[in-house]
XYZ file of C-alpha atoms in Angstrom:
606
model
C 9.100 6.764 21.165
C 5.806 4.994 20.863
C 2.291 6.299 21.446
C 1.868 9.780 22.669
C -0.952 9.012 24.960
C -2.867 5.736 26.354
C -6.023 4.811 24.667
C -8.530 1.894 24.110
C -10.419 3.469 21.573
C -9.768 5.319 18.374
C -12.032 8.122 19.912
C -10.114 8.118 22.771
C -6.672 8.255 20.861
C -8.017 11.104 18.771
C -9.458 13.184 22.053
C -6.112 12.611 23.952
C -3.812 13.198 21.205
C -5.302 16.612 19.994
C -5.673 17.778 23.445
C -1.903 17.047 24.129
C -0.450 18.951 21.152
C -3.662 21.528 21.071
C -1.375 24.866 21.771
C 1.000 23.459 19.315
C 1.559 25.469 16.032
C 3.271 22.232 14.156
C 0.779 20.767 11.625
C -1.004 17.252 12.347
C -1.663 17.227 8.750
C -0.276 19.119 5.276
C -1.788 18.996 1.939
C -1.250 21.269 -1.295
C -3.289 24.251 -1.648
C -2.494 26.670 -4.817
C 0.938 24.744 -5.206
C 1.955 25.079 -2.081
C 2.129 22.937 1.014
C -0.326 24.042 3.770
C -0.537 22.840 7.303
C -3.352 21.971 9.694
C -3.027 22.551 13.054
C -3.965 20.073 15.856
C -6.457 22.658 17.412
C -7.771 23.698 13.777
C -7.828 19.574 13.061
C -9.801 18.985 16.288
C -12.295 21.558 15.495
C -13.155 20.547 11.827
C -13.446 17.007 13.363
C -15.991 18.122 15.842
C -18.010 20.309 13.598
C -18.229 17.459 10.904
C -19.416 14.898 13.785
C -22.043 17.434 15.003
C -22.826 17.951 11.512
C -23.867 14.396 10.709
C -25.516 13.933 14.246
C -27.969 16.923 13.254
C -28.770 14.492 10.101
C -29.728 11.818 12.309
C -26.583 9.727 12.326
C -26.401 7.714 15.501
C -24.146 4.683 16.554
C -23.681 1.630 14.197
C -24.914 3.556 11.324
C -22.772 2.784 8.132
C -21.401 5.632 6.407
C -19.043 5.585 3.314
C -16.123 7.387 2.187
C -15.021 7.373 -1.610
C -11.891 9.636 -1.864
C -8.566 10.070 -2.943
C -5.937 11.156 0.112
C -6.718 14.535 1.615
C -7.549 16.037 4.676
C -11.282 15.728 4.567
C -10.688 11.935 4.180
C -9.563 11.879 7.962
C -11.854 14.419 9.035
C -14.785 12.588 7.623
C -13.714 9.342 9.234
C -12.964 10.884 12.493
C -16.100 12.691 12.595
C -17.731 9.064 11.854
C -15.868 7.188 14.443
C -16.596 9.968 17.325
C -20.376 9.220 16.998
C -19.768 5.468 17.290
C -21.133 5.342 13.748
C -19.274 2.496 11.301
C -16.776 3.867 8.466
C -16.669 1.824 5.302
C -14.063 3.236 3.096
C -14.419 2.765 -0.565
C -11.583 2.926 -3.363
C -12.349 5.727 -5.601
C -11.123 3.263 -8.648
C -14.414 1.186 -8.194
C -17.282 1.292 -10.548
C -20.828 2.266 -9.633
C -21.859 -1.221 -10.084
C -19.061 -2.436 -7.384
C -19.964 0.445 -5.179
C -23.922 -0.560 -5.318
C -22.904 -4.063 -4.176
C -21.157 -2.354 -1.258
C -23.591 0.173 -0.123
C -26.454 -2.512 -0.356
C -24.438 -5.147 1.795
C -23.306 -2.433 4.406
C -26.592 -0.589 4.161
C -24.948 2.798 3.801
C -27.111 5.663 4.811
C -24.636 8.257 4.164
C -21.867 8.442 1.634
C -19.164 11.284 1.675
C -17.522 11.756 -1.877
C -14.470 13.729 -2.994
C -15.713 15.244 -6.477
C -18.087 15.506 -9.215
C -16.669 11.906 -10.590
C -17.388 9.899 -7.399
C -20.546 12.001 -6.953
C -21.707 10.731 -10.563
C -21.146 7.217 -9.588
C -23.235 7.509 -6.338
C -26.417 9.111 -7.911
C -26.512 6.533 -11.029
C -26.971 4.150 -8.415
C -29.163 6.060 -5.856
C -32.277 4.321 -6.735
C -30.723 0.926 -6.398
C -29.817 1.570 -2.658
C -32.628 1.852 -0.623
C -31.058 3.009 2.637
C -28.946 5.861 1.286
C -30.495 9.527 2.276
C -27.586 11.934 2.010
C -24.369 12.341 -0.311
C -21.824 14.779 1.347
C -19.497 16.400 -1.206
C -16.206 17.444 -0.210
C -15.875 20.348 -2.825
C -18.211 22.951 -2.530
C -21.735 22.166 -3.727
C -22.021 25.317 -6.022
C -19.923 23.111 -8.222
C -22.199 20.297 -8.482
C -25.855 19.715 -9.735
C -28.601 21.104 -7.173
C -30.209 17.993 -5.645
C -31.661 17.969 -2.021
C -30.080 14.906 -1.137
C -26.355 16.473 -1.918
C -24.679 18.595 1.108
C -21.702 20.454 0.945
C -18.771 19.785 3.288
C -18.837 23.504 4.585
C -22.711 22.875 4.939
C -22.280 20.208 7.226
C -19.940 22.301 9.225
C -22.562 24.968 9.533
C -25.050 22.214 10.368
C -22.534 21.047 13.150
C -22.332 24.324 14.741
C -26.166 25.143 14.837
C -26.265 21.455 16.554
C -23.896 22.467 19.051
C -25.592 25.319 20.064
C -28.713 23.305 21.315
C -26.550 20.355 22.081
C -23.601 21.758 24.280
C -22.775 18.287 26.101
C -23.468 16.008 23.312
C -20.026 15.459 21.922
C -18.675 14.140 25.155
C -21.570 11.997 25.725
C -20.914 10.441 22.551
C -17.195 9.753 23.309
C -18.441 8.101 26.294
C -20.480 5.489 24.855
C -18.145 4.127 22.409
C -16.394 0.890 23.669
C -13.626 -0.984 22.845
C -15.428 -4.294 21.295
C -17.708 -1.765 19.295
C -17.683 -2.323 15.371
C -15.181 0.542 14.028
C -15.166 -0.288 10.081
C -16.038 -2.617 7.631
C -13.616 -2.638 4.894
C -14.162 -4.310 1.647
C -11.594 -6.690 0.197
C -11.068 -6.741 -3.497
C -11.558 -10.218 -4.380
C -10.369 -11.431 -7.702
C -13.595 -13.459 -8.168
C -17.094 -12.923 -6.977
C -18.120 -10.097 -4.694
C -15.932 -8.354 -2.125
C -16.127 -9.548 1.616
C -16.733 -6.818 4.463
C -13.781 -7.326 7.000
C -15.311 -6.150 10.430
C -12.722 -4.500 12.547
C -13.486 -3.233 16.153
C -11.681 -0.513 18.047
C -9.966 -3.162 19.943
C -8.513 -4.497 17.058
C -7.030 -1.331 15.620
C -5.985 -0.207 18.868
C -3.872 -3.353 19.449
C -2.285 -3.624 16.304
C -1.476 0.589 16.581
C 0.207 0.159 19.984
C 2.218 -3.206 18.824
C 3.431 -1.453 15.605
C 4.193 1.825 17.371
C 6.481 -0.654 19.957
C 8.052 -2.421 17.382
C 8.987 0.428 14.872
C 9.797 3.698 16.559
C 7.816 6.814 15.463
C 8.245 10.206 17.596
C 6.136 13.307 17.511
C 9.203 15.037 15.379
C 8.596 12.645 12.587
C 6.905 13.568 9.408
C 5.399 11.016 7.274
C 4.598 11.477 3.537
C 1.525 9.429 2.555
C 0.562 8.307 -0.794
C -1.067 4.846 -0.474
C -4.697 4.949 -0.389
C -6.244 5.641 2.769
C -9.081 2.903 2.229
C -6.304 0.414 2.454
C -5.806 -0.950 5.848
C -2.166 -0.902 5.622
C -2.289 3.042 5.016
C -4.871 3.716 7.279
C -3.242 2.172 10.205
C 0.366 2.668 9.627
C 0.497 5.926 8.069
C -2.733 7.598 9.696
C -3.803 6.052 12.975
C -0.307 5.120 14.192
C 1.404 8.642 12.904
C -1.438 10.299 14.753
C -0.944 8.102 18.005
C 2.634 9.057 18.136
C 1.983 12.820 17.625
C 3.828 12.903 14.015
C 2.609 15.007 11.102
C 1.185 13.343 7.846
C 1.611 15.038 4.564
C -0.134 13.861 1.531
C 1.267 13.610 -1.777
C -0.648 14.796 -4.776
C -0.738 11.384 -6.344
C 1.376 8.629 -6.811
C 2.899 10.173 -10.039
C 4.094 13.424 -7.999
C 5.850 11.247 -5.181
C 9.480 11.940 -6.351
C 8.576 15.883 -6.103
C 6.466 15.882 -3.102
C 9.714 14.044 -1.360
C 11.925 17.093 -2.193
C 9.005 19.711 -0.816
C 8.251 17.580 2.428
C 11.393 16.137 3.371
C 9.786 13.408 5.217
C 11.321 11.210 7.959
C 9.157 8.132 7.229
C 7.275 6.768 4.137
C 5.011 3.695 4.089
C 5.023 2.271 0.688
C 5.001 -0.766 -1.502
C 7.837 -2.676 -3.247
C 7.074 -1.212 -6.511
C 8.147 2.276 -5.370
C 11.715 0.974 -4.685
C 11.812 -0.974 -7.946
C 11.025 1.993 -9.546
C 13.453 4.378 -8.007
C 16.363 1.547 -8.750
C 15.155 1.192 -12.216
C 15.478 5.177 -12.743
C 18.873 5.071 -10.966
C 20.492 2.264 -13.361
C 19.295 4.029 -16.479
C 21.235 7.204 -15.400
C 24.346 5.070 -14.514
C 23.915 3.439 -17.856
C 23.712 6.514 -19.763
C 26.794 8.284 -17.670
C 30.386 8.133 -18.390
C 32.565 5.152 -17.971
C 34.496 7.097 -15.140
C 31.157 7.553 -13.162
C 30.135 4.275 -13.735
C 33.055 2.690 -12.003
C 32.714 5.069 -9.084
C 29.100 4.253 -8.708
C 29.364 0.499 -8.959
C 32.664 0.927 -6.340
C 30.540 2.710 -4.008
C 27.603 0.112 -4.167
C 30.087 -2.581 -3.323
C 32.046 -0.794 -0.580
C 28.473 -0.240 0.851
C 27.870 -3.846 0.761
C 31.029 -4.411 2.263
C 30.569 -2.130 5.229
C 27.343 -3.257 6.044
C 28.356 -7.136 6.213
C 31.228 -5.737 8.518
C 29.219 -3.548 10.684
C 26.641 -6.699 11.266
C 29.576 -8.528 12.125
C 30.993 -5.819 14.516
C 34.090 -5.345 13.027
C 34.387 -2.502 10.615
C 38.009 -1.734 10.217
C 39.576 1.829 9.877
C 40.263 1.587 5.882
C 36.792 0.592 5.210
C 35.111 3.222 7.392
C 37.148 5.732 5.569
C 36.124 4.193 2.105
C 32.313 4.119 3.220
C 32.691 7.559 4.137
C 34.140 8.581 0.614
C 31.367 6.659 -1.011
C 28.818 8.182 1.048
C 30.305 11.768 0.178
C 30.489 10.952 -3.594
C 27.361 8.766 -4.230
C 24.972 8.347 -1.492
C 24.734 11.596 -0.264
C 23.015 12.502 -3.682
C 20.701 9.567 -3.845
C 19.256 10.302 -0.165
C 18.931 14.008 -1.105
C 16.520 12.568 -3.945
C 14.248 11.418 -1.132
C 14.183 14.484 0.777
C 17.407 14.059 2.935
C 15.810 13.467 6.203
C 14.639 9.711 5.580
C 14.788 7.812 8.773
C 13.584 4.529 7.161
C 10.907 3.332 4.768
C 8.399 0.945 5.905
C 7.480 -1.645 2.978
C 4.360 -3.748 3.140
C 1.516 -4.711 0.746
C 3.435 -7.225 -1.379
C 6.840 -9.075 -0.908
C 10.027 -6.884 -1.029
C 12.442 -8.869 -3.217
C 15.948 -9.340 -1.216
C 18.107 -7.594 -3.707
C 15.832 -4.318 -3.703
C 16.482 -4.298 0.162
C 20.139 -4.993 -0.100
C 20.915 -2.599 -2.554
C 19.171 0.409 -0.591
C 20.824 -0.870 2.664
C 24.169 -0.473 0.920
C 23.563 2.932 0.273
C 22.344 3.856 3.607
C 18.506 3.828 3.057
C 16.918 1.659 5.513
C 13.795 -0.432 4.268
C 11.601 -1.971 7.222
C 9.178 -4.960 6.000
C 6.076 -5.794 7.321
C 3.741 -8.517 6.615
C -0.041 -8.224 7.164
C -3.739 -8.694 5.837
C -7.108 -6.500 5.936
C -8.290 -9.270 8.143
C -5.851 -8.921 11.316
C -5.895 -5.124 11.086
C -3.532 -5.567 9.048
C 0.131 -5.886 10.723
C 1.258 -9.596 11.720
C 4.939 -9.557 11.558
C 7.576 -6.907 10.876
C 11.384 -6.604 10.910
C 12.813 -4.032 13.263
C 15.441 -1.413 12.913
C 17.768 -3.432 14.909
C 16.796 -6.848 14.018
C 16.192 -7.421 10.328
C 16.488 -9.837 7.527
C 15.816 -9.373 3.833
C 13.811 -11.694 2.213
C 11.883 -12.204 5.356
C 8.898 -10.137 6.970
C 10.542 -10.559 10.385
C 9.047 -11.668 13.838
C 5.553 -11.330 15.081
C 4.603 -8.108 16.478
C 3.626 -8.041 20.464
C 0.364 -10.058 21.193
C 0.219 -11.981 17.942
C 1.125 -15.494 17.946
C 2.244 -17.169 14.115
C 1.936 -20.978 13.664
C 3.027 -22.904 10.346
C -0.211 -25.392 9.433
C 0.405 -28.953 8.407
C 0.219 -27.899 4.732
C 2.490 -25.186 5.293
C -0.235 -22.238 5.361
C 0.309 -19.218 7.664
C -1.929 -19.405 10.884
C -2.362 -16.313 13.181
C -4.206 -15.253 16.346
C -4.194 -12.202 18.371
C -6.116 -9.300 19.910
C -5.990 -7.859 16.005
C -8.159 -10.669 14.296
C -11.200 -9.547 12.823
C -14.660 -9.979 14.445
C -15.786 -11.689 10.956
C -17.050 -10.754 7.651
C -20.154 -8.850 7.432
C -23.195 -10.768 6.555
C -20.911 -13.786 5.709
C -20.976 -16.376 8.534
C -19.944 -18.904 6.258
C -16.686 -17.369 4.901
C -15.957 -16.438 8.091
C -16.061 -19.667 9.512
C -13.577 -20.734 6.601
C -10.716 -18.364 7.699
C -11.303 -18.714 11.407
C -11.154 -21.999 12.806
C -12.897 -23.291 16.087
C -9.728 -22.517 18.243
C -9.407 -18.941 16.983
C -6.577 -19.281 14.570
C -7.095 -16.935 11.184
C -5.819 -18.935 8.069
C -4.102 -16.583 6.260
C -4.047 -17.843 2.891
C -0.438 -17.625 2.535
C 2.378 -20.360 2.578
C 5.741 -19.940 4.721
C 8.052 -20.975 7.330
C 10.450 -19.689 10.074
C 14.055 -19.538 9.459
C 16.660 -20.622 12.033
C 16.381 -16.723 13.439
C 12.867 -16.888 14.163
C 12.025 -14.651 11.039
C 8.928 -15.609 9.033
C 9.615 -16.179 5.263
C 6.603 -16.029 3.103
C 6.713 -18.295 -0.210
C 3.512 -17.258 -1.929
C -0.046 -17.205 -1.656
C -1.412 -20.566 -1.115
C -3.862 -20.182 -4.095
C -1.232 -19.178 -6.436
C 0.870 -22.190 -5.966
C 1.406 -24.090 -9.263
C 1.686 -27.676 -9.891
C 3.378 -28.213 -13.206
C 1.951 -31.303 -15.386
C 5.007 -33.241 -14.138
C 3.789 -32.858 -10.189
C 6.465 -30.205 -9.244
C 5.459 -27.576 -6.699
C 6.370 -24.044 -7.946
C 6.003 -20.907 -6.103
C 5.689 -18.009 -8.812
C 6.302 -14.917 -6.557
C 10.060 -15.384 -5.992
C 10.948 -16.256 -9.643
C 8.787 -13.261 -10.501
C 10.862 -10.907 -8.501
C 14.278 -12.535 -9.551
C 13.510 -11.618 -13.197
C 12.554 -7.828 -12.243
C 16.059 -7.429 -11.716
C 16.543 -6.801 -15.422
C 16.293 -3.148 -16.433
C 14.465 -4.333 -19.535
C 11.560 -5.853 -17.553
C 8.787 -3.497 -15.748
C 6.002 -6.196 -14.876
C 6.277 -9.943 -14.947
C 3.719 -12.651 -14.496
C 4.761 -16.374 -14.720
C 2.453 -18.859 -16.275
C 2.489 -22.681 -15.524
C -0.158 -24.236 -13.571
C -0.790 -27.538 -15.108
C 1.456 -27.023 -17.612
C 4.202 -28.903 -19.010
C 6.763 -25.744 -18.595
C 6.773 -22.217 -17.178
C 5.933 -19.059 -19.772
C 5.504 -15.472 -18.872
C 3.578 -12.311 -19.825
C 6.076 -9.544 -19.796
C 5.705 -5.833 -19.843
C 8.892 -4.161 -20.641
C 10.262 -1.144 -19.149
C 9.366 0.961 -22.114
C 11.822 3.796 -21.432
C 14.573 1.140 -21.400
C 13.631 -0.554 -24.878
C 13.232 2.635 -26.362
C 16.184 4.056 -25.376
C 18.184 0.641 -26.491
C 16.317 1.044 -29.945
C 17.295 4.750 -30.344
C 20.720 4.151 -29.306
C 21.155 1.036 -31.894
C 19.533 2.687 -34.899
C 16.508 0.458 -34.599
C 13.746 1.694 -36.650
C 10.048 1.593 -35.112
C 6.990 3.649 -35.249
C 5.217 2.659 -32.279
C 5.649 0.468 -28.851
C 3.630 -1.962 -30.308
C 5.865 -2.723 -33.193
C 8.973 -2.380 -30.931
C 7.783 -5.471 -28.569
C 7.842 -7.509 -31.674
C 11.197 -6.578 -32.917
C 13.636 -9.553 -32.976
C 16.374 -7.374 -31.499
C 14.152 -6.325 -28.137
C 13.144 -9.915 -27.692
C 16.392 -10.885 -28.067
C 17.976 -8.387 -25.176
C 15.315 -9.574 -22.829
C 15.754 -13.263 -23.528
C 19.483 -12.847 -22.681
C 18.528 -11.209 -19.464
C 15.997 -13.901 -18.765
C 18.676 -16.723 -19.646
C 21.566 -15.047 -17.308
C 18.877 -14.439 -14.209
C 17.507 -18.072 -14.287
C 20.681 -19.930 -14.503
C 20.525 -21.038 -10.834
C 17.138 -21.972 -11.014
C 15.974 -25.694 -11.228
C 15.079 -26.820 -14.339
C 11.447 -27.164 -13.716
C 11.423 -23.443 -12.625
C 13.126 -21.843 -15.656
C 10.968 -19.921 -18.201
C 11.015 -21.450 -21.738
C 8.689 -18.638 -23.603
C 7.592 -15.441 -23.108
C 5.381 -12.611 -24.854
C 6.295 -8.969 -24.769
C 2.978 -6.883 -23.914
C 2.560 -3.122 -25.275
C 1.113 -1.678 -22.358
C 1.347 -1.818 -18.671
C -1.061 -3.957 -16.393
C -3.121 -1.027 -14.607
C -5.656 -0.585 -11.990
C -8.048 1.157 -14.009
C -8.388 -2.203 -16.210
C -8.790 -3.759 -12.935
C -5.410 -5.898 -13.532
C -3.690 -4.660 -10.580
C -4.697 -3.788 -6.920
C -4.191 -0.474 -5.525
C -1.108 -1.799 -3.813
C 0.133 -2.656 -7.273
C 0.006 -6.334 -7.124
C -1.007 -8.117 -10.019
C -4.562 -9.847 -10.248
C -3.130 -13.056 -11.641
C -6.862 -14.634 -12.656
C -7.837 -11.693 -14.391
C -4.278 -11.359 -16.246
C -4.624 -14.987 -17.192
C -8.303 -14.779 -18.842
C -7.627 -11.493 -20.483
C -4.479 -12.954 -22.291
C -5.689 -16.371 -22.478
C -4.947 -16.548 -26.530
C -1.468 -15.468 -25.978
C -0.888 -17.964 -23.251
C -2.426 -20.761 -25.566
C -0.054 -19.746 -28.095
C 3.042 -20.423 -26.127
C 1.814 -24.022 -25.661
C 0.704 -24.708 -29.148
C 2.747 -27.564 -30.980
C 4.837 -28.294 -27.806
C 5.628 -31.989 -27.774
């Protein structure tokens, strides 16, 4: 377990790992081609990266040049990334969901000279802003150029490979020389954070930043060369890039790319992964789908399911105490055979564990999956610390916490409850933004995360919420919205939940119902409706959700309870800029967009 070779830069990692497994036929990457998964061997991958890097060199790319990648997850993303890195150039990954205007700001700020794009849609966005970006010289298209408009500045991927082969003929030692010139403290990447207000900030991470995080993460969570990852979170997000790509590669594992976030359920069955890096939203969806199936099954099947889950909970509790009696052991084996095995088969049947990051994992979700024999390991981090700060371990975990700091990272709690971090993984700073850098990294080198939390009695870090998200009610009460929102997501009728209440007399909420669940309820109870918009206003539907809210909040303090809510007729979406690529709600944007509904809830209140 742990990394497959020693390295001090990402280039050394690539060089040593691909050499170690060069002769093996097993794939380093897998992707869908003509409806079937195809593997790319270590030898094939290494050669493609070399050719891409040399192709870039033929275009004049040199150390410290900034090159953007705008693409969905696919092998070409990784080939482009490694090719850029091998030349000592700086990789600037960009979310494919960004608009042309947002891309224009990043290109100009980072002084992008070359953009690598996945398809016609991304090419159109770049060509639209090309005149406004004076540094941009070339666009490399992952699909064949024959499918795109002719333009001298646009080059196809295969053309880059050909240029690389020609360049290699004249420059035999170029590759080895380029590798030796890259040092641990050199800038590796600039990752632009998706700011909810103003322009995004470019987080500068060095080779050393990422390498320290890869090695510490592989030490905390065991990964071997026999593991298979299913990757579907955006590679441009620091969590997936470090954990599901760099760390997987460093350990010699195989990474398979899901076709999209929507196809994950099918891809799990095709790939049979052993590890999946994901966000809590996936588990919420799995549990919600399962709950619907149970609710619509016979009374006998429901009874067996709830007995099995209760048995799983008792078994886990006893096992933690080191005292599982033979009767409970036999009951758990029966529960596993009747219920749990079928659930595990839906994840591909070979999962060792899931790694959850990007947002807080609700305790009840973790405990439910633990009871059925599926392990979820939750970690915590931000882009600025490359990104992991803390992680639960397979043999030392506690739901409701993000675990203990990983090796080399120090965490302390500030006077105002803010989580501060220090270590070799903390960013070099924000690109072209000294003022913002000084606001988050103090004179002693502590990075101010913007999160509020505390350590529990076992040394596990518990995160309360984002510092800027904390509410202060008009009565002066401090309220952390995230734990309350997670509580209400337990309702099978609630899909998304945004708490409102900063500087207000009481808490209210914007709720996106689980549309399948409320439609199923309406059909079963012969409630007439012609559209979802009509259904969310139906008094019966409002009433069943209100009943769930009252039941779930009965143990909350009076000032933490939701008094009013509005049901919305559509989901918050990435395309509308309402959620982040890791599916976290952008609270400020939601509050602005639905301001009229929010104000209506506070009208005529004594």
